[in-house]
Amino acid sequence: MNGLTVNPERIQQRIDRLAEIGKISETGVCRLALSREDREAVEVVKGWMEEAGLTAEVDAFGNLIGRLPGKRPDAPAVMLGSHIDTQPYAGRFDGIIGVLGAIETVQLFKEQGFVPEVPVEVAAFCDEEGCRFNKGLFGVRGLLGKLEEGELERTDRDGVTRRQALLDFGGDPKRFAECEYPPGRVGAFLELHIEQGPVLESWGQPVGIVTGISGPLWWTVDMYGFAGHAGSVPMTMRNDALVGAAKVIVALQGIASGEPGAPTVGTVGSLRVFPDSRNIIPEHVQFTVDLRDIDLARRDRLERQLRETLEQVAEEHGLRYDIREDTNSEPRYCAPRLMNEIRESAREIGLDAPELMSGPFHDSLSMSYYCDYAMIFVRCREGISHNPKEFSSIEDIAAGTEILYRTALKLCSSAVLIPSAAGNRQEKEE
């Protein structure tokens, strides 16, 4: 690579500092959304935003937003960012490098005396992960007026509602309406993120340009049977909810892997059994389903297969079931002209960045319904993520941050380059 403008040492120090908040092992982090650890991290990041010259505050949804007015403070802003909340068994990089890379970008503007033509915003969105209340992208959806009925009444494993957690965090549901973004406030959104997959490493590439985000379908499934003594009820007379759930889970594996070469993925990542006793036949099992694909028609077809499987299994074992749809999003493609700016920025430092889809969703998924967006991926070792072994080298992170900085510099140097706020047209680049 050619010479970098960014400060890798500063970025590394900030990664290390955040990794101390919610530390669970030498490299592991547990910083759940709206927790005390999350609030501590927000305060630390807020200080870095202010050091970079941003005016920063936590909004009613728990988002930390920093803003630099620019020469035309009423023009659509360029927004950069990601999230700093984590999974319960997480690493140090997921989401974090996107926030730190955004702060580094604005800090370089300040250090170089560059005044952007348009406003710049840096976002650390609240609860991207969705693991605590089983519904992600909370902060960004709140900002865009896309929250669903009943979301504040969702509870975590300890019975704490999101409403109470948000109030304890400093949020305020009574102020939701005044904190929502009107159309046109942001003209373009850029997100830097680790890949969370093995593709870039297999290609020997430090960074990549994202073409779009696969559409996730999330369910919560409840299967109901009948409890009985494990030692006395004959096998042929049981209504075992866990056996039924197990058959559905195995079927999902086959459904998701049935088309060779397709990027479809299906996962059951959470399972609860009631009464959860060694010698009682399970009466109620709740499990999650995560089904994703970049081809919406294929995903719809596989969803139908899974629903048919549920019906067959329930009939076979005398069970009933309920499906709650938690998330249902179509694939969202990145804006071609933003991708072009990223591509040019990569070439300026001697990189010919390849293109790839994102299987995981990100805050960009919600932003895609509001304005044009683009993403930069950074290589991560062995594709490991949501795991303390998650790792990206500072060299690769610095390269991604440099591309983010150069792209933002282009967008902020001329209002002509700012995409309209009419929404993402979802056109693939030819």
CSV table of C-alpha atoms in Angstrom, one decimal:
chain,number,residue,atom,x,y,z
A,1,MET,CA,0.0,0.0,0.0
A,2,ASN,CA,1.0,3.6,-0.5
A,3,GLY,CA,1.5,6.0,2.4
A,4,LEU,CA,-1.4,6.2,4.9
A,5,THR,CA,-2.9,9.4,6.4
A,6,VAL,CA,-4.6,7.7,9.3
A,7,ASN,CA,-3.0,7.1,12.7
A,8,PRO,CA,-2.9,3.3,13.3
A,9,GLU,CA,-1.5,3.7,16.8
A,10,ARG,CA,-4.4,5.9,17.9
A,11,ILE,CA,-6.9,3.4,16.4
A,12,GLN,CA,-5.2,0.5,18.1
A,13,GLN,CA,-5.2,2.3,21.5
A,14,ARG,CA,-8.9,3.0,21.2
A,15,ILE,CA,-9.7,-0.6,20.3
A,16,ASP,CA,-7.8,-1.8,23.3
A,17,ARG,CA,-9.5,0.7,25.6
A,18,LEU,CA,-13.0,-0.4,24.5
A,19,ALA,CA,-12.0,-4.0,24.9
A,20,GLU,CA,-11.4,-3.4,28.6
A,21,ILE,CA,-15.1,-2.5,29.1
A,22,GLY,CA,-17.0,-5.7,29.5
A,23,LYS,CA,-13.9,-7.8,29.2
A,24,ILE,CA,-14.5,-11.5,29.8
A,25,SER,CA,-11.2,-13.1,28.8
A,26,GLU,CA,-7.9,-12.1,27.3
A,27,THR,CA,-9.6,-11.1,24.1
A,28,GLY,CA,-13.3,-11.6,24.8
A,29,VAL,CA,-15.9,-8.9,25.4
A,30,CYS,CA,-19.5,-8.9,26.7
A,31,ARG,CA,-21.1,-5.5,26.4
A,32,LEU,CA,-24.8,-6.0,25.9
A,33,ALA,CA,-26.9,-3.2,24.6
A,34,LEU,CA,-28.3,-0.8,27.2
A,35,SER,CA,-26.2,-2.4,30.0
A,36,ARG,CA,-23.9,-0.5,32.4
A,37,GLU,CA,-21.0,-1.6,30.3
A,38,ASP,CA,-22.6,-0.2,27.2
A,39,ARG,CA,-23.2,3.1,28.9
A,40,GLU,CA,-19.6,3.3,30.1
A,41,ALA,CA,-18.4,2.6,26.6
A,42,VAL,CA,-20.7,5.3,25.2
A,43,GLU,CA,-19.2,7.9,27.5
A,44,VAL,CA,-15.6,6.9,26.5
A,45,VAL,CA,-16.5,7.1,22.8
A,46,LYS,CA,-18.4,10.4,23.3
A,47,GLY,CA,-15.1,11.9,24.7
A,48,TRP,CA,-13.3,10.8,21.5
A,49,MET,CA,-16.0,12.3,19.3
A,50,GLU,CA,-15.6,15.6,21.2
A,51,GLU,CA,-11.8,15.4,20.9
A,52,ALA,CA,-12.3,15.1,17.1
A,53,GLY,CA,-14.3,18.3,17.0
A,54,LEU,CA,-17.8,16.8,17.0
A,55,THR,CA,-20.7,18.0,19.1
A,56,ALA,CA,-22.0,14.7,20.6
A,57,GLU,CA,-25.0,13.6,22.6
A,58,VAL,CA,-27.0,10.5,23.4
A,59,ASP,CA,-30.5,10.6,21.9
A,60,ALA,CA,-33.8,9.2,23.1
A,61,PHE,CA,-33.1,5.9,21.5
A,62,GLY,CA,-29.7,5.4,23.1
A,63,ASN,CA,-27.8,6.3,19.9
A,64,LEU,CA,-24.6,8.3,20.4
A,65,ILE,CA,-24.5,10.9,17.5
A,66,GLY,CA,-21.7,13.4,16.8
A,67,ARG,CA,-22.1,16.2,14.3
A,68,LEU,CA,-19.9,18.6,12.5
A,69,PRO,CA,-21.9,21.4,10.8
A,70,GLY,CA,-19.8,22.0,7.7
A,71,LYS,CA,-20.0,25.1,5.5
A,72,ARG,CA,-23.6,24.3,4.6
A,73,PRO,CA,-25.2,23.1,7.8
A,74,ASP,CA,-28.6,22.6,6.3
A,75,ALA,CA,-27.4,20.4,3.5
A,76,PRO,CA,-27.8,16.6,3.6
A,77,ALA,CA,-25.1,15.2,5.8
A,78,VAL,CA,-22.6,12.4,5.2
A,79,MET,CA,-23.0,10.0,8.0
A,80,LEU,CA,-20.3,7.5,9.1
A,81,GLY,CA,-20.6,4.9,11.8
A,82,SER,CA,-21.6,1.5,13.2
A,83,HIS,CA,-22.2,0.2,16.7
A,84,ILE,CA,-20.3,-0.6,19.9
A,85,ASP,CA,-22.6,-3.1,21.6
A,86,THR,CA,-21.6,-6.7,21.4
A,87,GLN,CA,-22.8,-10.3,21.6
A,88,PRO,CA,-22.5,-12.0,25.0
A,89,TYR,CA,-19.4,-14.0,23.8
A,90,ALA,CA,-17.8,-11.5,21.5
A,91,GLY,CA,-14.5,-10.1,20.2
A,92,ARG,CA,-13.0,-6.6,20.0
A,93,PHE,CA,-13.7,-5.6,16.4
A,94,ASP,CA,-17.3,-6.2,15.3
A,95,GLY,CA,-18.9,-2.8,14.9
A,96,ILE,CA,-16.2,-1.1,16.9
A,97,ILE,CA,-13.8,-0.4,14.0
A,98,GLY,CA,-16.7,1.3,12.1
A,99,VAL,CA,-17.2,3.8,14.9
A,100,LEU,CA,-13.5,4.3,15.6
A,101,GLY,CA,-12.8,4.6,11.8
A,102,ALA,CA,-15.5,7.3,11.6
A,103,ILE,CA,-14.0,9.2,14.5
A,104,GLU,CA,-10.5,8.9,13.0
A,105,THR,CA,-11.8,10.3,9.7
A,106,VAL,CA,-13.3,13.4,11.4
A,107,GLN,CA,-10.3,13.8,13.6
A,108,LEU,CA,-8.1,13.9,10.5
A,109,PHE,CA,-10.4,16.6,9.0
A,110,LYS,CA,-9.7,18.7,12.2
A,111,GLU,CA,-6.0,18.1,12.2
A,112,GLN,CA,-5.6,19.0,8.6
A,113,GLY,CA,-7.8,22.1,8.9
A,114,PHE,CA,-10.3,20.7,6.4
A,115,VAL,CA,-13.8,22.2,6.7
A,116,PRO,CA,-16.4,20.0,5.0
A,117,GLU,CA,-18.8,21.4,2.5
A,118,VAL,CA,-21.7,19.6,4.1
A,119,PRO,CA,-22.3,18.3,7.6
A,120,VAL,CA,-20.7,15.2,8.8
A,121,GLU,CA,-22.3,12.9,11.4
A,122,VAL,CA,-20.7,10.0,13.3
A,123,ALA,CA,-23.1,7.4,14.8
A,124,ALA,CA,-22.6,4.7,17.4
A,125,PHE,CA,-26.1,3.2,17.0
A,126,CYS,CA,-27.8,1.5,20.0
A,127,ASP,CA,-28.4,-2.2,20.0
A,128,GLU,CA,-27.4,-3.3,16.6
A,129,GLU,CA,-26.8,-6.9,17.7
A,130,GLY,CA,-30.3,-7.6,19.0
A,131,CYS,CA,-29.2,-10.5,21.3
A,132,ARG,CA,-30.5,-9.0,24.6
A,133,PHE,CA,-34.1,-8.3,23.5
A,134,ASN,CA,-34.1,-10.6,20.4
A,135,LYS,CA,-34.7,-7.7,18.0
A,136,GLY,CA,-31.7,-5.9,16.5
A,137,LEU,CA,-31.0,-2.5,14.8
A,138,PHE,CA,-33.1,-0.8,17.5
A,139,GLY,CA,-31.3,2.5,17.5
A,140,VAL,CA,-31.1,3.1,13.8
A,141,ARG,CA,-34.7,2.0,13.2
A,142,GLY,CA,-35.8,4.3,16.0
A,143,LEU,CA,-33.9,7.2,14.4
A,144,LEU,CA,-35.8,6.5,11.1
A,145,GLY,CA,-39.2,6.0,12.7
A,146,LYS,CA,-39.3,2.3,12.0
A,147,LEU,CA,-39.8,0.8,15.4
A,148,GLU,CA,-42.6,-1.8,15.7
A,149,GLU,CA,-45.4,-2.0,18.2
A,150,GLY,CA,-44.5,-3.7,21.4
A,151,GLU,CA,-40.7,-3.4,21.1
A,152,LEU,CA,-40.3,-1.6,24.4
A,153,GLU,CA,-42.1,-4.4,26.2
A,154,ARG,CA,-39.7,-7.1,25.0
A,155,THR,CA,-37.8,-8.6,27.9
A,156,ASP,CA,-34.3,-10.0,28.4
A,157,ARG,CA,-33.4,-13.2,30.1
A,158,ASP,CA,-33.8,-11.5,33.5
A,159,GLY,CA,-37.2,-10.2,32.8
A,160,VAL,CA,-36.0,-6.6,32.3
A,161,THR,CA,-38.0,-4.8,29.6
A,162,ARG,CA,-36.3,-2.8,26.9
A,163,ARG,CA,-38.3,0.2,28.1
A,164,GLN,CA,-36.8,0.0,31.6
A,165,ALA,CA,-33.3,-0.7,30.3
A,166,LEU,CA,-33.6,2.3,27.9
A,167,LEU,CA,-34.7,4.6,30.8
A,168,ASP,CA,-31.9,3.3,33.0
A,169,PHE,CA,-29.5,4.0,30.1
A,170,GLY,CA,-30.6,7.6,29.8
A,171,GLY,CA,-33.0,7.2,26.9
A,172,ASP,CA,-36.5,8.6,26.9
A,173,PRO,CA,-39.5,7.0,25.0
A,174,LYS,CA,-41.4,10.2,25.4
A,175,ARG,CA,-38.9,12.0,23.2
A,176,PHE,CA,-38.9,9.5,20.4
A,177,ALA,CA,-40.8,11.6,17.9
A,178,GLU,CA,-38.6,14.7,18.4
A,179,CYS,CA,-35.4,12.6,17.8
A,180,GLU,CA,-36.6,11.0,14.6
A,181,TYR,CA,-34.7,12.1,11.5
A,182,PRO,CA,-36.8,14.0,8.9
A,183,PRO,CA,-36.3,13.1,5.2
A,184,GLY,CA,-33.2,14.5,3.7
A,185,ARG,CA,-31.1,15.0,6.9
A,186,VAL,CA,-28.6,12.4,5.7
A,187,GLY,CA,-27.6,12.1,2.0
A,188,ALA,CA,-25.1,9.2,2.2
A,189,PHE,CA,-24.2,6.6,4.8
A,190,LEU,CA,-20.8,4.8,4.9
A,191,GLU,CA,-20.0,1.9,7.2
A,192,LEU,CA,-16.6,0.3,7.9
A,193,HIS,CA,-16.9,-3.2,9.3
A,194,ILE,CA,-15.0,-6.5,9.6
A,195,GLU,CA,-16.1,-9.0,7.1
A,196,GLN,CA,-17.2,-11.6,9.7
A,197,GLY,CA,-16.5,-14.3,7.0
A,198,PRO,CA,-13.5,-16.0,5.3
A,199,VAL,CA,-13.8,-14.7,1.8
A,200,LEU,CA,-11.3,-11.8,1.9
A,201,GLU,CA,-8.7,-14.0,3.7
A,202,SER,CA,-9.2,-16.7,1.0
A,203,TRP,CA,-8.5,-14.1,-1.6
A,204,GLY,CA,-5.5,-12.7,0.2
A,205,GLN,CA,-7.1,-9.2,0.2
A,206,PRO,CA,-7.1,-6.8,3.2
A,207,VAL,CA,-10.2,-4.9,2.3
A,208,GLY,CA,-13.3,-5.4,0.1
A,209,ILE,CA,-16.2,-3.4,-1.3
A,210,VAL,CA,-19.6,-4.6,-0.3
A,211,THR,CA,-22.2,-4.9,-3.1
A,212,GLY,CA,-25.2,-5.4,-0.8
A,213,ILE,CA,-26.6,-7.1,2.3
A,214,SER,CA,-28.5,-10.4,2.3
A,215,GLY,CA,-32.1,-10.3,3.5
A,216,PRO,CA,-32.5,-11.8,7.0
A,217,LEU,CA,-35.6,-13.6,8.1
A,218,TRP,CA,-35.8,-14.1,11.9
A,219,TRP,CA,-38.5,-16.1,13.7
A,220,THR,CA,-39.2,-17.1,17.2
A,221,VAL,CA,-40.9,-20.5,17.2
A,222,ASP,CA,-42.8,-22.0,20.2
A,223,MET,CA,-43.6,-25.7,20.0
A,224,TYR,CA,-46.1,-27.1,22.6
A,225,GLY,CA,-46.5,-30.7,23.6
A,226,PHE,CA,-47.5,-32.3,26.9
A,227,ALA,CA,-45.3,-32.9,30.0
A,228,GLY,CA,-45.1,-36.4,31.5
A,229,HIS,CA,-42.9,-38.7,33.6
A,230,ALA,CA,-39.9,-39.7,31.5
A,231,GLY,CA,-39.9,-43.1,33.0
A,232,SER,CA,-43.5,-44.1,32.6
A,233,VAL,CA,-45.0,-42.6,29.4
A,234,PRO,CA,-44.4,-45.0,26.5
A,235,MET,CA,-42.5,-43.6,23.5
A,236,THR,CA,-45.5,-44.1,21.2
A,237,MET,CA,-47.8,-42.0,23.5
A,238,ARG,CA,-45.6,-39.0,23.9
A,239,ASN,CA,-46.1,-35.4,22.8
A,240,ASP,CA,-42.5,-34.3,23.1
A,241,ALA,CA,-41.9,-30.7,22.1
A,242,LEU,CA,-38.2,-31.1,22.1
A,243,VAL,CA,-38.2,-34.0,19.7
A,244,GLY,CA,-40.4,-31.9,17.4
A,245,ALA,CA,-38.1,-28.9,17.7
A,246,ALA,CA,-35.0,-31.1,17.0
A,247,LYS,CA,-36.5,-32.5,13.8
A,248,VAL,CA,-37.3,-28.9,12.6
A,249,ILE,CA,-33.7,-27.8,13.4
A,250,VAL,CA,-32.2,-30.7,11.5
A,251,ALA,CA,-34.6,-30.0,8.6
A,252,LEU,CA,-33.4,-26.4,8.5
A,253,GLN,CA,-29.9,-27.5,8.1
A,254,GLY,CA,-30.9,-29.5,5.0
A,255,ILE,CA,-33.1,-26.8,3.6
A,256,ALA,CA,-30.4,-24.1,3.8
A,257,SER,CA,-27.7,-26.3,2.3
A,258,GLY,CA,-29.8,-27.9,-0.4
A,259,GLU,CA,-28.6,-25.8,-3.3
A,260,PRO,CA,-24.9,-26.3,-3.9
A,261,GLY,CA,-23.0,-23.0,-4.3
A,262,ALA,CA,-25.9,-20.9,-3.0
A,263,PRO,CA,-25.0,-18.4,-0.2
A,264,THR,CA,-28.1,-19.4,1.8
A,265,VAL,CA,-27.5,-19.8,5.5
A,266,GLY,CA,-29.9,-21.1,8.2
A,267,THR,CA,-29.3,-21.1,12.0
A,268,VAL,CA,-31.0,-21.9,15.2
A,269,GLY,CA,-29.0,-20.1,17.8
A,270,SER,CA,-31.2,-20.0,20.9
A,271,LEU,CA,-33.2,-22.8,22.5
A,272,ARG,CA,-35.3,-22.8,25.7
A,273,VAL,CA,-36.9,-25.9,27.2
A,274,PHE,CA,-39.7,-26.1,29.7
A,275,PRO,CA,-39.8,-27.6,32.4
A,276,ASP,CA,-36.1,-28.2,31.8
A,277,SER,CA,-35.9,-31.3,34.0
A,278,ARG,CA,-34.0,-34.5,33.4
A,279,ASN,CA,-37.0,-36.8,34.0
A,280,ILE,CA,-39.9,-34.7,32.5
A,281,ILE,CA,-40.9,-34.9,28.9
A,282,PRO,CA,-40.5,-31.4,27.5
A,283,GLU,CA,-43.8,-29.6,27.2
A,284,HIS,CA,-42.7,-26.3,25.6
A,285,VAL,CA,-39.7,-25.5,23.5
A,286,GLN,CA,-38.9,-22.0,22.2
A,287,PHE,CA,-36.2,-21.6,19.5
A,288,THR,CA,-35.1,-19.0,17.1
A,289,VAL,CA,-34.7,-19.3,13.3
A,290,ASP,CA,-32.3,-17.2,11.2
A,291,LEU,CA,-32.6,-17.7,7.5
A,292,ARG,CA,-30.7,-15.4,5.1
A,293,ASP,CA,-30.1,-15.2,1.3
A,294,ILE,CA,-29.2,-12.6,-1.3
A,295,ASP,CA,-31.9,-14.0,-3.6
A,296,LEU,CA,-35.3,-13.1,-2.1
A,297,ALA,CA,-37.2,-15.5,-4.3
A,298,ARG,CA,-35.1,-18.4,-3.2
A,299,ARG,CA,-35.4,-17.4,0.4
A,300,ASP,CA,-39.2,-17.2,0.1
A,301,ARG,CA,-39.2,-20.7,-1.4
A,302,LEU,CA,-37.1,-22.1,1.4
A,303,GLU,CA,-39.3,-20.4,4.0
A,304,ARG,CA,-42.3,-22.2,2.5
A,305,GLN,CA,-40.4,-25.5,2.8
A,306,LEU,CA,-39.6,-24.8,6.5
A,307,ARG,CA,-43.3,-23.9,7.2
A,308,GLU,CA,-44.3,-27.2,5.6
A,309,THR,CA,-41.8,-29.1,7.8
A,310,LEU,CA,-43.2,-27.5,10.9
A,311,GLU,CA,-46.7,-28.5,10.0
A,312,GLN,CA,-45.6,-32.1,9.3
A,313,VAL,CA,-43.6,-32.5,12.5
A,314,ALA,CA,-46.4,-31.0,14.6
A,315,GLU,CA,-48.9,-33.4,13.1
A,316,GLU,CA,-46.6,-36.4,13.5
A,317,HIS,CA,-46.0,-35.7,17.2
A,318,GLY,CA,-49.3,-34.2,18.3
A,319,LEU,CA,-47.9,-30.8,18.8
A,320,ARG,CA,-49.0,-27.2,18.2
A,321,TYR,CA,-46.8,-24.3,17.3
A,322,ASP,CA,-46.7,-20.5,16.9
A,323,ILE,CA,-44.3,-18.5,14.8
A,324,ARG,CA,-43.5,-14.9,15.6
A,325,GLU,CA,-41.7,-13.0,12.8
A,326,ASP,CA,-39.1,-10.8,14.4
A,327,THR,CA,-37.3,-9.5,11.3
A,328,ASN,CA,-38.1,-9.8,7.6
A,329,SER,CA,-35.9,-7.8,5.2
A,330,GLU,CA,-35.2,-8.0,1.5
A,331,PRO,CA,-31.6,-7.8,0.2
A,332,ARG,CA,-30.4,-4.3,-0.1
A,333,TYR,CA,-27.8,-3.2,-2.7
A,334,CYS,CA,-25.1,-0.6,-2.2
A,335,ALA,CA,-25.3,2.7,-4.2
A,336,PRO,CA,-23.1,2.3,-7.4
A,337,ARG,CA,-21.7,5.8,-7.3
A,338,LEU,CA,-20.7,5.4,-3.6
A,339,MET,CA,-19.0,2.1,-4.5
A,340,ASN,CA,-17.1,4.0,-7.3
A,341,GLU,CA,-15.8,6.5,-4.8
A,342,ILE,CA,-14.6,3.7,-2.5
A,343,ARG,CA,-13.0,1.9,-5.4
A,344,GLU,CA,-11.1,5.0,-6.4
A,345,SER,CA,-10.0,5.6,-2.8
A,346,ALA,CA,-8.7,2.1,-2.6
A,347,ARG,CA,-6.7,2.5,-5.8
A,348,GLU,CA,-5.1,5.7,-4.5
A,349,ILE,CA,-3.4,3.6,-1.9
A,350,GLY,CA,-2.5,0.8,-4.3
A,351,LEU,CA,-5.3,-1.6,-3.6
A,352,ASP,CA,-7.6,-3.2,-6.1
A,353,ALA,CA,-10.4,-4.0,-3.7
A,354,PRO,CA,-12.6,-6.9,-4.7
A,355,GLU,CA,-16.4,-6.9,-4.3
A,356,LEU,CA,-18.5,-9.2,-2.1
A,357,MET,CA,-21.9,-9.5,-0.6
A,358,SER,CA,-22.6,-9.3,3.2
A,359,GLY,CA,-24.4,-12.2,4.7
A,360,PRO,CA,-24.8,-10.6,8.2
A,361,PHE,CA,-27.0,-7.5,8.5
A,362,HIS,CA,-25.6,-4.2,9.7
A,363,ASP,CA,-27.0,-0.8,10.6
A,364,SER,CA,-26.5,-0.1,6.9
A,365,LEU,CA,-29.5,-2.3,6.2
A,366,SER,CA,-31.9,0.1,7.9
A,367,MET,CA,-30.1,3.1,6.5
A,368,SER,CA,-30.5,1.7,3.0
A,369,TYR,CA,-34.3,2.5,3.2
A,370,TYR,CA,-33.5,6.2,4.1
A,371,CYS,CA,-30.5,7.2,1.8
A,372,ASP,CA,-27.8,5.7,-0.4
A,373,TYR,CA,-25.3,3.6,1.5
A,374,ALA,CA,-22.1,1.7,1.0
A,375,MET,CA,-19.8,-0.5,3.1
A,376,ILE,CA,-16.1,-1.3,3.3
A,377,PHE,CA,-15.1,-4.7,4.6
A,378,VAL,CA,-11.9,-5.5,6.5
A,379,ARG,CA,-10.4,-9.0,6.4
A,380,CYS,CA,-10.7,-11.0,9.6
A,381,ARG,CA,-8.7,-14.1,10.5
A,382,GLU,CA,-10.3,-17.4,9.5
A,383,GLY,CA,-13.6,-15.5,9.2
A,384,ILE,CA,-14.2,-15.8,12.9
A,385,SER,CA,-16.7,-13.4,14.5
A,386,HIS,CA,-19.1,-13.3,17.5
A,387,ASN,CA,-16.3,-15.1,19.3
A,388,PRO,CA,-13.4,-13.9,21.4
A,389,LYS,CA,-11.0,-15.3,18.8
A,390,GLU,CA,-12.3,-12.6,16.3
A,391,PHE,CA,-9.2,-10.8,15.0
A,392,SER,CA,-8.3,-8.2,12.3
A,393,SER,CA,-4.8,-6.8,12.1
A,394,ILE,CA,-4.2,-3.1,12.7
A,395,GLU,CA,-2.7,-3.0,9.2
A,396,ASP,CA,-5.9,-4.1,7.6
A,397,ILE,CA,-8.0,-1.9,9.8
A,398,ALA,CA,-5.8,1.1,9.0
A,399,ALA,CA,-6.2,0.3,5.3
A,400,GLY,CA,-10.0,0.2,5.6
A,401,THR,CA,-10.0,3.4,7.7
A,402,GLU,CA,-7.8,5.1,5.1
A,403,ILE,CA,-10.3,4.2,2.4
A,404,LEU,CA,-13.2,5.4,4.5
A,405,TYR,CA,-11.4,8.7,5.2
A,406,ARG,CA,-10.6,9.3,1.5
A,407,THR,CA,-14.1,8.5,0.4
A,408,ALA,CA,-15.6,10.8,3.0
A,409,LEU,CA,-13.2,13.5,2.0
A,410,LYS,CA,-14.4,13.3,-1.6
A,411,LEU,CA,-18.0,13.4,-0.6
A,412,CYS,CA,-17.5,16.3,1.8
A,413,SER,CA,-15.4,18.3,-0.6
A,414,SER,CA,-18.2,18.9,-3.1
A,415,ALA,CA,-21.9,18.9,-2.6
A,416,VAL,CA,-22.3,17.7,-6.1
A,417,LEU,CA,-21.1,14.3,-5.0
A,418,ILE,CA,-23.8,13.9,-2.3
A,419,PRO,CA,-26.5,11.5,-3.4
A,420,SER,CA,-30.1,12.6,-3.2
A,421,ALA,CA,-32.0,11.6,-0.1
A,422,ALA,CA,-34.8,10.1,-2.2
A,423,GLY,CA,-33.9,6.6,-1.0
A,424,ASN,CA,-31.9,3.7,-2.2
A,425,ARG,CA,-33.0,2.6,-5.6
A,426,GLN,CA,-31.6,-0.9,-5.1
A,427,GLU,CA,-30.0,-1.1,-8.5
A,428,LYS,CA,-27.2,-3.6,-9.0
A,429,GLU,CA,-24.1,-2.1,-10.7
A,430,GLU,CA,-23.9,-3.5,-14.1
